[in-house]
Each structure stands twice: as structure tokens, then as C-alpha cells.
Coordinates of C-alpha atoms in Angstrom, one line a residue:
Chain A
D942 CA 116.1 146.8 68.2
I943 CA 115.9 145.0 64.8
Q944 CA 112.5 144.1 64.1
L945 CA 111.5 141.0 61.5
T946 CA 108.2 141.0 60.3
Q947 CA 106.3 138.0 58.3
S948 CA 104.2 137.3 55.5
P949 CA 101.5 135.9 55.4
S950 CA 101.0 135.1 59.3
S951 CA 99.2 132.2 57.6
L952 CA 98.2 130.2 54.6
S953 CA 96.6 126.9 53.5
A954 CA 98.2 124.8 50.8
S955 CA 97.6 121.6 49.2
V956 CA 100.7 118.8 48.8
G957 CA 102.5 119.8 45.9
D958 CA 101.8 123.4 46.1
R959 CA 104.6 125.9 46.0
V960 CA 104.8 127.9 48.8
T961 CA 107.0 131.2 49.5
I962 CA 106.9 132.8 53.0
T963 CA 108.4 136.3 53.1
C964 CA 110.6 138.1 56.4
R965 CA 111.5 141.8 56.4
A966 CA 113.9 143.5 58.7
S967 CA 114.0 147.1 60.0
Q968 CA 117.1 147.6 58.9
D969 CA 120.0 146.2 56.9
I970 CA 121.1 142.6 58.8
R971 CA 123.6 141.6 55.5
S972 CA 123.1 137.6 55.3
G973 CA 122.5 137.1 59.0
L974 CA 119.0 135.1 59.0
G975 CA 117.8 132.0 59.5
W976 CA 114.6 129.9 58.7
F977 CA 113.4 127.1 61.5
Q978 CA 110.4 124.8 61.2
Q979 CA 108.4 124.2 64.2
K980 CA 105.9 121.2 64.7
P981 CA 103.2 121.3 67.5
G982 CA 104.7 120.1 70.9
K983 CA 108.4 120.3 69.5
A984 CA 111.5 122.0 69.3
P985 CA 112.4 124.4 66.1
K986 CA 114.3 122.9 63.3
R987 CA 117.1 124.8 61.3
L988 CA 116.3 124.7 57.7
I989 CA 118.2 127.5 55.9
Y990 CA 121.5 129.6 57.7
D991 CA 123.0 133.0 56.3
A992 CA 120.2 133.6 54.5
S993 CA 120.4 130.8 51.6
R994 CA 122.5 127.9 53.1
L995 CA 120.4 124.9 53.4
Q996 CA 121.1 122.9 56.6
S997 CA 122.6 119.6 56.3
G998 CA 120.0 116.5 56.2
V999 CA 117.2 119.2 55.0
P1000 CA 115.5 118.1 51.5
S1001 CA 116.4 120.4 48.6
R1002 CA 112.8 121.6 48.2
F1003 CA 113.5 124.2 50.7
S1004 CA 115.2 127.1 49.6
G1005 CA 116.0 130.7 50.8
S1006 CA 117.0 133.6 49.1
A1007 CA 117.5 137.5 49.9
S1008 CA 117.3 141.3 48.1
G1009 CA 118.3 144.2 50.3
T1010 CA 116.3 143.4 53.8
E1011 CA 113.8 141.0 52.5
F1012 CA 114.3 137.2 52.9
T1013 CA 112.5 134.6 51.5
L1014 CA 111.7 131.0 52.1
T1015 CA 110.7 128.9 49.4
I1016 CA 109.3 125.1 49.6
T1017 CA 109.0 124.1 46.0
S1018 CA 106.6 121.0 46.3
L1019 CA 104.9 121.2 49.6
Q1020 CA 105.2 118.1 51.3
P1021 CA 102.4 116.1 54.1
D1022 CA 105.7 116.7 56.4
D1023 CA 105.9 120.4 55.7
F1024 CA 102.7 121.7 57.4
A1025 CA 104.4 123.6 60.9
T1026 CA 105.3 126.8 61.8
Y1027 CA 107.7 128.5 60.2
Y1028 CA 110.0 131.3 61.5
C1029 CA 112.8 133.8 60.7
L1030 CA 115.6 134.5 63.1
Q1031 CA 118.3 137.3 62.7
Y1032 CA 121.5 137.1 64.6
S1033 CA 123.2 140.1 62.7
N1034 CA 122.7 142.3 66.0
S1035 CA 122.5 141.7 69.3
P1036 CA 119.4 141.1 70.5
F1037 CA 118.7 138.8 68.2
T1038 CA 115.5 138.7 67.2
F1039 CA 112.5 136.0 65.9
G1040 CA 109.6 136.8 63.2
P1041 CA 106.5 136.2 64.4
G1042 CA 106.0 133.0 62.3
T1043 CA 104.1 131.6 59.6
K1044 CA 101.6 128.8 59.8
V1045 CA 101.1 126.6 56.6
D1046 CA 98.1 124.4 56.6
I1047 CA 96.3 122.1 54.7
K1048 CA 93.7 123.7 52.2
Chain B
Q1185 CA 125.1 112.4 68.0
V1186 CA 125.3 116.2 68.4
Q1187 CA 122.3 116.7 70.9
L1188 CA 121.0 119.3 73.8
V1189 CA 119.2 117.8 76.7
Q1190 CA 117.2 119.9 78.9
S1191 CA 116.2 119.3 82.4
G1192 CA 112.4 118.5 83.0
A1193 CA 109.0 120.4 83.7
E1194 CA 108.9 122.6 87.1
V1195 CA 106.1 124.5 88.8
K1196 CA 107.1 127.1 90.8
K1197 CA 104.7 130.0 92.7
P1198 CA 105.4 133.4 92.0
G1199 CA 108.3 135.5 93.0
A1200 CA 110.1 131.9 93.4
S1201 CA 113.2 131.5 91.3
V1202 CA 113.6 128.1 88.6
K1203 CA 117.3 126.7 87.4
V1204 CA 116.7 125.1 83.9
S1205 CA 119.9 122.8 82.4
C1206 CA 121.0 121.9 79.1
K1207 CA 123.8 119.5 78.5
A1208 CA 125.5 119.3 75.4
S1209 CA 127.3 115.7 73.7
G1210 CA 128.3 115.4 70.6
Y1211 CA 130.3 118.4 70.0
T1212 CA 133.2 120.0 71.7
F1213 CA 131.0 122.3 73.9
T1214 CA 133.6 125.4 74.1
D1215 CA 133.2 125.9 70.2
Y1216 CA 129.7 127.8 70.0
Y1217 CA 127.8 130.1 72.0
L1218 CA 124.9 128.6 73.7
H1219 CA 121.2 130.1 73.5
W1220 CA 118.8 130.6 75.4
A1221 CA 115.0 131.6 74.0
R1222 CA 111.1 130.8 75.4
Q1223 CA 107.6 130.0 73.9
A1224 CA 104.7 131.3 75.9
P1225 CA 101.8 129.1 75.2
G1226 CA 100.4 129.5 71.5
Q1227 CA 102.9 132.1 71.3
G1228 CA 106.2 132.4 69.0
L1229 CA 109.6 132.4 70.1
E1230 CA 111.5 135.2 72.1
W1231 CA 115.1 135.1 72.4
M1232 CA 116.6 135.6 76.0
G1233 CA 120.2 135.9 75.7
W1234 CA 123.5 133.3 75.3
I1235 CA 126.7 132.6 77.0
N1236 CA 130.2 132.2 75.6
P1237 CA 131.2 128.6 77.3
N1238 CA 134.8 129.7 76.5
N1239 CA 134.7 132.6 79.2
S1240 CA 131.3 132.4 80.5
A1241 CA 130.4 136.0 78.8
T1242 CA 127.1 136.6 78.6
N1243 CA 124.3 138.9 76.7
Y1244 CA 120.9 139.4 77.6
A1245 CA 118.0 140.8 75.7
Q1246 CA 117.1 143.9 78.0
K1247 CA 113.4 142.5 78.6
F1248 CA 115.6 139.9 80.7
Q1249 CA 118.7 141.9 82.3
G1250 CA 118.5 141.7 86.3
R1251 CA 116.2 138.7 86.3
V1252 CA 118.1 136.0 84.1
T1253 CA 121.0 134.7 84.9
V1254 CA 123.1 132.0 82.5
T1255 CA 126.0 130.0 83.4
R1256 CA 128.0 127.1 82.2
D1257 CA 130.2 123.9 83.7
T1258 CA 132.3 123.0 80.9
S1259 CA 133.7 120.3 82.9
I1260 CA 129.9 118.7 82.3
S1261 CA 129.3 120.3 79.2
T1262 CA 126.4 121.8 81.0
S1263 CA 124.7 125.4 80.5
Y1264 CA 122.3 126.5 83.6
M1265 CA 119.5 129.4 82.9
E1266 CA 117.8 131.0 86.2
I1267 CA 114.8 133.2 86.4
S1268 CA 114.0 135.0 89.5
S1269 CA 110.9 136.6 90.7
L1270 CA 108.9 134.7 88.4
R1271 CA 105.8 135.6 87.5
F1272 CA 102.7 134.0 86.0
D1273 CA 103.6 135.7 82.1
D1274 CA 107.2 133.4 82.8
T1275 CA 105.0 130.3 82.2
A1276 CA 106.7 128.8 78.8
V1277 CA 108.7 126.3 77.1
Y1278 CA 112.4 127.1 77.7
Y1279 CA 114.8 126.0 75.0
C1280 CA 118.8 126.1 74.6
A1281 CA 120.2 126.1 71.6
T1282 CA 123.3 126.5 69.4
L1283 CA 122.4 129.5 66.9
A1284 CA 125.6 130.5 65.2
P1285 CA 125.8 129.7 61.7
S1286 CA 128.8 127.9 61.8
G1287 CA 127.5 125.6 64.5
P1288 CA 125.5 122.2 64.4
G1289 CA 122.1 124.4 64.7
V1290 CA 120.8 122.1 67.4
W1291 CA 118.0 122.6 69.8
G1292 CA 117.0 121.2 73.4
Q1293 CA 114.1 119.2 73.5
G1294 CA 112.6 122.3 75.6
T1295 CA 111.7 122.4 79.2
L1296 CA 108.0 123.4 80.5
V1297 CA 108.3 126.0 83.4
T1298 CA 104.7 126.5 84.8
V1299 CA 104.0 129.6 87.2
S1300 CA 101.1 129.0 88.9
S1301 CA 99.9 129.6 92.9

């Protein structure tokens, strides 16, 4: 099975900050990775698919990139609505696997 | 609009079974695989498996093989996920979702299953 690691596991940031979250895959998954945002008590919401494609309706301050087996989610200017937990998901190989999550909270 | 609506919360005893439903609307049900995932209290997301609504083919994570069954009824655009031999550590919120990159990327609202004696 493909393992995903995320770093950091948590971070504290201020409104307006640039935030970067990394997801590393244990083997080549090409561009088969998505990013999800989850708020407490709510279902996850897809932000990015195919490593860098922005989901319709998601603000352009969110972006995704890839380099080999390392994937990055960037929020260019953190907004109050962005405080949440972020998960990556690989769907290149079955079984699909989620990363352990990164919690972004208010500094 | 595109949405997945799940059945309500359940409380079950250890050893029992539970069946959660997921009704799709706003898109053609047979166009995209439907996935199931779960989230234990305070924990991360765990992928369980998928069903191809076209032909009912399924694929499960090894951890759930033999204990989880996913089915569908195309006449009512609904998928079902049944877990048998429930254990205390099956207590979780269960989600259905369309995860394919080409799909709408929607999730159900989640169904809390509590296993308690």
C-alpha cells in the first residue's frame, strides 16, 4: 500500500500569512493526489485534484504543486475561513490512502 | 445541485450489523464510482472501498474485506454500506463520496455509527 506522510502535523498562523503543507508519497503516484479541507463536525471538501487542478468554486488563494513524490498545498493569504484540518489523498493505486492531516489554527 | 444524502445516526451493540445508505442526486449515478470512508472520533480519514454503480463491482481495503459489503440500487440512485460483526472501534462517522478526479468531488454529510453495549 502507498503511504502518505504530511508535514507539519499542525501549525499556527495569522490571517494574511502564506501557508505551505507538504504531502509525501512512499512511491510514484504521478499526479494522482487531491487535497481536502475539513472543519469540525463537517464533511471534507475537495480543494485540489490531480495535484494542481483547482476545484470549481474554490478560491484562487489555494494552489497545489508536485515534484516527484512530494506534493504541496499552498494558501497564499490565509483567511479566517481557512482555519481547518487539511488532508491529502492518493488515488493512483488501490487501496486509496489519506495522509494523517495537518491542523491549521490561529496564532 | 449535486449532492449525496446519507441516512441517520445509528447505535448498535457489539456483534450486530449496520447498513448506511447514500442517495445521489444532481448527476448521473452510474457515471462515477462511489467511495466509502470513515473517521473515528478525533482521528483522521480512512478509506474503506468503492463500488462501480454501473456493474456493482467493488473493491475494499484489505482491513475491511469480509466484514464490509457495499451495494447499490440504480433505480433510486442509492448505495449502501453494511458492516457486520461490529466492534467498539467501529464507532466512527461514515462518509460516502465521489473521489474520482473527473467527478463532482462531493461528500455525503456523514453518518455517525456508535457501537455501545
